[in-house]
Short mmCIF file of C-alpha atoms in Angstrom, two decimals:
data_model
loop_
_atom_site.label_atom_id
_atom_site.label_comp_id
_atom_site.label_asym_id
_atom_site.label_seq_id
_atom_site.Cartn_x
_atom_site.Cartn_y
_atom_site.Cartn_z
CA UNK Q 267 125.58 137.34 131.52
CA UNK Q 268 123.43 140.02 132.99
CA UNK Q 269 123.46 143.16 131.78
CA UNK Q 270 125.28 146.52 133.20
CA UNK Q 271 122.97 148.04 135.82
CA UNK Q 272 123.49 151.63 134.39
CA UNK Q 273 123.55 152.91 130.92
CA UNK Q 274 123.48 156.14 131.88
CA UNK Q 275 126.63 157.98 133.21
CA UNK Q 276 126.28 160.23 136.19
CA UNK Q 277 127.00 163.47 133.97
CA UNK Q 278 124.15 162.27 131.61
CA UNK Q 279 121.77 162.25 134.52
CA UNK Q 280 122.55 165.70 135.55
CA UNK Q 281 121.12 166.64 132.44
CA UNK Q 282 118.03 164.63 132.73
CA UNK Q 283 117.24 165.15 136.28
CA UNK Q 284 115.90 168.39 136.46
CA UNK Q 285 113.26 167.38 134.51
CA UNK Q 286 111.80 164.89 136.66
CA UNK Q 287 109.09 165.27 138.51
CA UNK Q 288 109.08 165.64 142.37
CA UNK Q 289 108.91 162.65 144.62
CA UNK Q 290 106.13 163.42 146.81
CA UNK Q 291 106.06 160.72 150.16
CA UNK Q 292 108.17 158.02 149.82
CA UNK Q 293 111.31 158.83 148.07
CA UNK Q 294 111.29 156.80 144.32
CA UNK Q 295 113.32 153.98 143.16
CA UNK Q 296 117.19 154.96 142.25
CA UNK Q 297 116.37 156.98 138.94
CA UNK Q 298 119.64 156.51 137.26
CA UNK Q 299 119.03 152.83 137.67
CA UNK Q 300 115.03 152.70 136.22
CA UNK Q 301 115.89 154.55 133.44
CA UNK Q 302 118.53 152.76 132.24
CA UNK Q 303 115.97 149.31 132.05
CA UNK Q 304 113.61 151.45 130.27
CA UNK Q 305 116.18 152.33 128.03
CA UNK Q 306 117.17 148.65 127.86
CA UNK Q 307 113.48 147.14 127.21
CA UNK Q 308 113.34 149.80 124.78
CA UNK Q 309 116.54 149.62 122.74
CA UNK Q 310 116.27 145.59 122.49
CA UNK Q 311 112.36 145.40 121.88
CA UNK Q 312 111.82 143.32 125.17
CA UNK Q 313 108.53 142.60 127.13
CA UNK Q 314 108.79 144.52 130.39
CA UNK Q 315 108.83 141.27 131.99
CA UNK Q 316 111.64 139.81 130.58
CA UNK Q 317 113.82 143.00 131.54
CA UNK Q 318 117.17 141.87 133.29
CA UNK Q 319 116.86 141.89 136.96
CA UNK Q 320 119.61 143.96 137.31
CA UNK Q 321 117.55 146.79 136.60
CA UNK Q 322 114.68 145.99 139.81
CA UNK Q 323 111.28 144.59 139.15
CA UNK Q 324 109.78 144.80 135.54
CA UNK Q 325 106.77 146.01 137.38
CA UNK Q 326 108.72 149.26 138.79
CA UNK Q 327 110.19 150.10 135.12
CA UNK Q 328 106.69 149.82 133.11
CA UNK Q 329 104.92 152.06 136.03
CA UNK Q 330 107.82 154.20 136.02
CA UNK Q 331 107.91 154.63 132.26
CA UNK Q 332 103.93 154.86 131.73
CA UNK Q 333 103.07 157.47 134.63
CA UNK Q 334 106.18 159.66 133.28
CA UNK Q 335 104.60 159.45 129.77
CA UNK Q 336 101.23 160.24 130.83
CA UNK Q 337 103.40 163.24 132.55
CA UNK Q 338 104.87 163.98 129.59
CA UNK Q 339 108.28 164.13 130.93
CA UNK Q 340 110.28 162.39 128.29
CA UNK Q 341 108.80 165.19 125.75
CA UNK Q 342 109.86 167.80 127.60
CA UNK Q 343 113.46 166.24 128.08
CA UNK Q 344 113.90 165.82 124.81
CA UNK Q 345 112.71 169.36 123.54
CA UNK Q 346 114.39 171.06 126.53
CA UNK Q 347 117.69 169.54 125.43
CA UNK Q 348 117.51 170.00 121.58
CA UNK Q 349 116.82 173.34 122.82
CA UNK Q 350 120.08 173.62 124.63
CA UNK Q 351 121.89 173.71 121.05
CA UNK Q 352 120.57 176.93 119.96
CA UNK Q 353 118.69 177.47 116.48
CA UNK Q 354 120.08 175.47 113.73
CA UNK Q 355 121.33 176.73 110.25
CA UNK Q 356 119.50 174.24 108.33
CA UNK Q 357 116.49 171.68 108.88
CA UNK Q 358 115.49 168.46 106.89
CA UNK Q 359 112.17 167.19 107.01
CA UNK Q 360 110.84 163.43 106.45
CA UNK Q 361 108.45 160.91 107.46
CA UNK Q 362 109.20 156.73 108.00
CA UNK Q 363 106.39 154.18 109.07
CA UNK Q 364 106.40 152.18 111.75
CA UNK Q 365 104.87 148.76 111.82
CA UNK Q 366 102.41 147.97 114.60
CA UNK Q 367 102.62 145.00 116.29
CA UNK Q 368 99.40 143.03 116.74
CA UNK Q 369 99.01 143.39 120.55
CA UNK Q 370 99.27 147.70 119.20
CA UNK Q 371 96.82 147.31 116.91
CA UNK Q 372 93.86 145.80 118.65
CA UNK Q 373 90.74 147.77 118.89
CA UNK Q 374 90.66 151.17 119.91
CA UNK Q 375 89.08 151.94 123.33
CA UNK Q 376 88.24 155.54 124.80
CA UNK Q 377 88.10 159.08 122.61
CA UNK Q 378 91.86 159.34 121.47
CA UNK Q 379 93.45 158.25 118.45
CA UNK Q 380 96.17 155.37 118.74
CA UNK Q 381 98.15 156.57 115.71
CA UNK Q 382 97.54 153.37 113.84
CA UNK Q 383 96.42 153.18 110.11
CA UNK Q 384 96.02 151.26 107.52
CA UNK Q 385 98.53 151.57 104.25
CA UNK Q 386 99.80 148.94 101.48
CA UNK Q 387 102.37 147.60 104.31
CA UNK Q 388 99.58 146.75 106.62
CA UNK Q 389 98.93 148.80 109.67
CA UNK Q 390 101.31 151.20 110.66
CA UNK Q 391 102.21 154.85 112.29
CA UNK Q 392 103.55 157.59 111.00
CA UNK Q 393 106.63 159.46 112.19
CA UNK Q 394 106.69 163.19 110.81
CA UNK Q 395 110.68 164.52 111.93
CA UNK Q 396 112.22 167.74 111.51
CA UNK Q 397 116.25 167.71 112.23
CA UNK Q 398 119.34 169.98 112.31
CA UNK Q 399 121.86 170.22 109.90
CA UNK Q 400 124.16 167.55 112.04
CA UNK Q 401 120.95 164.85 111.70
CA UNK Q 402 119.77 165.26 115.12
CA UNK Q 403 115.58 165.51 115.74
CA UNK Q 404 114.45 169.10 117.03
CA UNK Q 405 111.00 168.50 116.04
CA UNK Q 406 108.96 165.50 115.80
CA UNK Q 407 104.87 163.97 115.26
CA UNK Q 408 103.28 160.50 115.49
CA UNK Q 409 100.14 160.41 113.47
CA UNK Q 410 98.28 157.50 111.36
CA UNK Q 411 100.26 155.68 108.53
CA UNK Q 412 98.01 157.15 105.82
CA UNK Q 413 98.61 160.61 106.65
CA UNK Q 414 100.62 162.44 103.76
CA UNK Q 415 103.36 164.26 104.31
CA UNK Q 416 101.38 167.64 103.83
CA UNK Q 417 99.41 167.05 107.11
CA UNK Q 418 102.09 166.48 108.84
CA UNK Q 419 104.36 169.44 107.89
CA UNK Q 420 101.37 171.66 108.14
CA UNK Q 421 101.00 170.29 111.55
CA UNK Q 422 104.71 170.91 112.21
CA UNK Q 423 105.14 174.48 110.05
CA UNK Q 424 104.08 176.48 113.69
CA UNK Q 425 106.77 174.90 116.05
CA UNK Q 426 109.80 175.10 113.39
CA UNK Q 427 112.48 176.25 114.58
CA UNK Q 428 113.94 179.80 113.19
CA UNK Q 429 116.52 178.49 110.26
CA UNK Q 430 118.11 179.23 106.86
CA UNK Q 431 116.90 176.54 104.67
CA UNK Q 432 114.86 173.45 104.66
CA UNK Q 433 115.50 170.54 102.45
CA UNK Q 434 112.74 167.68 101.78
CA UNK Q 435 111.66 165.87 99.22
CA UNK Q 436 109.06 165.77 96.47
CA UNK Q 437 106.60 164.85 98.98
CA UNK Q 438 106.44 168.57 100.87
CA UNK Q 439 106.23 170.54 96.93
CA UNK Q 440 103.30 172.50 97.42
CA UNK Q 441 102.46 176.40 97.08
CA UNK Q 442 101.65 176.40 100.40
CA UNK Q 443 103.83 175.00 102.51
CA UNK Q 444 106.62 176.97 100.28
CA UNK Q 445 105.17 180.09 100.60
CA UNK Q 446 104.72 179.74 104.51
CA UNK Q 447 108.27 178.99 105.19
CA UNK Q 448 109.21 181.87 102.97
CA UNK Q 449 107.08 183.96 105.67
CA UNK Q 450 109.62 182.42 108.15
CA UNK Q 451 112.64 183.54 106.21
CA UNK Q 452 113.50 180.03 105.23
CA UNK Q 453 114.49 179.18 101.82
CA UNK Q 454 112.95 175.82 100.68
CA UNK Q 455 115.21 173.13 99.12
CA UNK Q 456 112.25 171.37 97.45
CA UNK Q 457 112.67 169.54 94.27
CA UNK Q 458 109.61 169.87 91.65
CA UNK Q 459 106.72 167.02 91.59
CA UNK Q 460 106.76 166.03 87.84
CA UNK Q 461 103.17 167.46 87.27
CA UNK Q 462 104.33 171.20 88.11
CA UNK Q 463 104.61 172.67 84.73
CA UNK Q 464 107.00 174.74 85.41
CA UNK Q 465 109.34 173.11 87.49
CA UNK Q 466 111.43 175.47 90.66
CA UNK Q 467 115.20 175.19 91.05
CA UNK Q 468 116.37 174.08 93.84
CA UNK Q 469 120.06 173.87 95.03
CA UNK Q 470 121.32 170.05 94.06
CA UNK Q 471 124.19 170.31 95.99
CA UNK Q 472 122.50 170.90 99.24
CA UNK Q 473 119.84 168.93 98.31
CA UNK Q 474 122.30 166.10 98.82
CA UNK Q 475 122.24 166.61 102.40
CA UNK Q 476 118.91 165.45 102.46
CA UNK Q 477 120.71 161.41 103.93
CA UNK Q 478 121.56 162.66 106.83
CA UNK Q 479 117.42 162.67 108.07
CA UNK Q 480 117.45 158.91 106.29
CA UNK Q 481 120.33 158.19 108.70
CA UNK Q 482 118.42 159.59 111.76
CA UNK Q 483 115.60 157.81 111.16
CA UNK Q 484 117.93 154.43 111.05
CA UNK Q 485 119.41 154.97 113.96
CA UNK Q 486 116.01 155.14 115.64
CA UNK Q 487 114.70 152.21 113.97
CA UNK Q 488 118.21 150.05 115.61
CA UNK Q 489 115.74 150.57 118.47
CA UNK Q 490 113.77 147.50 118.47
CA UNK Q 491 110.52 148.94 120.03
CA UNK Q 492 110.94 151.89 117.66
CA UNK Q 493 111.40 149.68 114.38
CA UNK Q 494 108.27 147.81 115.84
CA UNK Q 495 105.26 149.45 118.07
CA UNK Q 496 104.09 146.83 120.47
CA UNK Q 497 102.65 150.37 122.77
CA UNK Q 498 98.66 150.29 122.30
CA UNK Q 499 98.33 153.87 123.70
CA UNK Q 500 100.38 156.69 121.60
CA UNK Q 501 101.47 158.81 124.07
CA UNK Q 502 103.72 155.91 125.41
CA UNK Q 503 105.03 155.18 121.91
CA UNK Q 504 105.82 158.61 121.39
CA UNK Q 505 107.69 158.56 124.86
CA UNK Q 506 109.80 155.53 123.81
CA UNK Q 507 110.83 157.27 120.60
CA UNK Q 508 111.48 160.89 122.48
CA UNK Q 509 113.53 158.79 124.81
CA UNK Q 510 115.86 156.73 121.80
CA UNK Q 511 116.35 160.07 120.02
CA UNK Q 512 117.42 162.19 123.50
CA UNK Q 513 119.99 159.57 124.44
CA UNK Q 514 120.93 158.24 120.82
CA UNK Q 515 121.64 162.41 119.70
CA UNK Q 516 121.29 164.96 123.03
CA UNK Q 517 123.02 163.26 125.56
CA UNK Q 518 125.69 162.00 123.28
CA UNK Q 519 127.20 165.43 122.64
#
């Protein structure tokens, strides 16, 4: 059975389309109808080839999808639409890895990092998230699996959102990165690390909130070429998982 030819509804590609960049020439492919393969490669971890032919020739889907992420225009669609919900309450912050496929992690060509290190579980990215109270990304970083947690909320602290409170875990306890969000006007939810003598409350009951980040990352990771990177170059990884989190959280409001 082949698949639908559209998994986005018309209403959902009102909200996308102003983003797109302007056909210059010859007018481009139905967009409605690209984007929904890439969404379908994506979401079932398929080699552009083997995308259903529903959806027009693989070829037309992978240029589609890598000139747009050399564009950047599934980064800006997904920050211009977490946007659209205003400032949020309350953030969470995490990090998961993501294994790398071995056609990802062959060697590196060129000046730029691929966003592939080496960790106990082999090699691996990083993904550094910051999300709303309701579990939906606002903020998010692909770096190296070894990177701590520090690095990547450091690299993050600038382009938080304004909020009430931020929960994470033991992993983001430092002096630091407290103190800076204090200069915000956001109250850290931190718990202790057991080697701070004296240890800083933290509100337990809120702290409990802290699954709803787990869950985000999840649903992400149902994603199969999220759960997996088989992308050698990062900005197209980062493109895939900018696209699974604006149509898994934004465009499901």
């Amino acid at each position: 059975m082949s698949a639908p030819p559209f998994l986005l509804t018309p209403s959902q590609m009102r909200r996308l389309s102003p983003h797109f960049p302007r056909s210059h020439g010859v007018p481009r492919v139905d967009d409605r109808r690209v984007i929904s393969g890439i969404i379908y490669v994506i979401r079932h971890g398929l080699q552009w080839r083997d995308a259903p032919p529903a959806y027009g020739p693989h070829k037309t889907l992978y240029n589609r999808f890598v000139r747009w992420s050399r564009l950047g225009v599934f980064d800006r669609i997904f920050a211009a639409l977490a946007a659209e919900a205003g400032p949020p309450d309350r953030l969470m912050i995490d990090s998961t890895h993501l294994k790398a496929h071995r056609t990802a992690a062959s060697a590196q060509k060129g000046a730029f990092s691929r966003c592939i290190g080496r960790t106990k579980g082999g090699l691996n990215s990083k993904l550094h998230a910051v999300c709303d109270g309701q579990g939906r990304p606002v903020l998010m970083l692909l770096t190296e699996g070894q990177a701590s947690d520090h690095r990547g909320a450091a690299l993050m602290l600038p382009h938080l959102p304004p909020a009430r409170e931020l929960i994470g875990d033991r992993g983001y306890d430092s002096g630091r990165f407290r103190t800076a969000l204090q200069d915000k006007g956001i109250t850290p939810c931190i718990p202790s690390t057991r080697r701070r003598k004296l240890p800083i409350p933290h509100d337990t009951a809120l702290y409990r909130q802290r699954h709803r980040i787990e869950n985000m990352f999840g649903r992400l990771k149902d994603w199969r070429r999220i759960a997996m990177r088989y992308d050698r170059c990062a900005h197209t990884f980062f493109s895939a998982i900018t696209l699974a989190a604006t149509v898994t959280f934004w465009l499901r409001q």
